[in-house]
Amino acid sequence: MYISLFFAEEHKLSFICINSKPHKEIRKGKTGGLGLKNIQRRLELLFPGRYRLEITDEKKNIYGKFTNRIMNCIIVDDEPLAREAIELLIKETTQLNLVATFNNAVSAAEYIKTNPVELIFLDIQMPEVTGLEFAREVPKETLIIFTTAYTEYAIDSYEIDAVDYLVKPVELPRFRKAVEKAIAYYILLIGEKKENIEVMQDDFMFIKSERRYFKVEYKDILFVEGLKDYSIIQTKTNRIITRVNLKNLLEHLPRELFLRTTKSYIVNVNHIESFDNNDIYIGPYELAIGSSYKETFFEKYVMKGKKLR
């Protein structure tokens, strides 16, 4: 039996259970079937009390949907009105379960030591301990979305592996987009435990992900995003996650094609369509240039006259 989790529709996390036995044999009682009770026990371990199971049986496949709260989250912001605004947005977002709010990072740090928190909405400018300082101490398995009124902190947020950066006041569509990204990452992270690079060649590599081996040609990679101990490879047609950190993956990529632009991103320079002092544009994607990486980018790929396409 194979269970696959994926974020398929707005507000809904779906999974597919595939049995290798023929459907007729299952119906006749010749084999044990999919074992839904066993599946439910496993789901309860992953999402305790935060899902409702809806089953659709189609031959040997069983489709289910989570339509309840997926991620426990907290708000950390020293301004009461800002906390209230994010709380209202969370109430409009069915995937999130708000478990606590804090006006300082110190109290939040104590809370997450003993309580399960998958996502933090975190302000940056706060007294005593700033959001950036707190974020550096957050456990790897907890994701962060920064919420701040100051756009100049955007580059710093990418240096800390933040999922997204929201500028106040935050509109609901933009908020939901950030949440969907966080949930997609969260599902990928809990589903991938021992994936890595298997084979490297001059023009391509094989990446193991979701129990399969994907042939990835270097020329097709648009960029690679790092998230904790994982790398997410974005190609023209696919998105692949593997348990290899960004630093290790960069060591295996052709240096003439790939350049690190922030702590969280590696780009294929042949796909860069345009850039300015702060960002690189690849198709619909806007990727930041980190302050500590700007000199290398402009010297290596601009000042020396290297073609970008």
mmCIF file of N, CA, C and O in Angstrom, residues 71 132 236 304:
data_model
loop_
_atom_site.group_PDB
_atom_site.id
_atom_site.type_symbol
_atom_site.label_atom_id
_atom_site.label_comp_id
_atom_site.label_asym_id
_atom_site.label_seq_id
_atom_site.Cartn_x
_atom_site.Cartn_y
_atom_site.Cartn_z
ATOM 1 N N MET A 71 -2.553 22.924 10.560
ATOM 2 C CA MET A 71 -1.355 23.395 11.246
ATOM 3 C C MET A 71 -1.704 24.226 12.476
ATOM 4 O O MET A 71 -2.527 25.142 12.401
ATOM 5 N N LEU A 132 13.787 38.702 14.078
ATOM 6 C CA LEU A 132 14.901 38.044 13.398
ATOM 7 C C LEU A 132 15.749 37.232 14.369
ATOM 8 O O LEU A 132 16.171 36.107 14.062
ATOM 9 N N LYS A 236 10.845 23.811 -15.309
ATOM 10 C CA LYS A 236 9.790 24.427 -16.115
ATOM 11 C C LYS A 236 8.455 23.727 -15.915
ATOM 12 O O LYS A 236 7.403 24.341 -16.026
ATOM 13 N N LYS A 304 31.490 41.351 -15.802
ATOM 14 C CA LYS A 304 32.357 40.649 -16.744
ATOM 15 C C LYS A 304 31.684 40.407 -18.097
ATOM 16 O O LYS A 304 32.250 39.768 -18.980
#
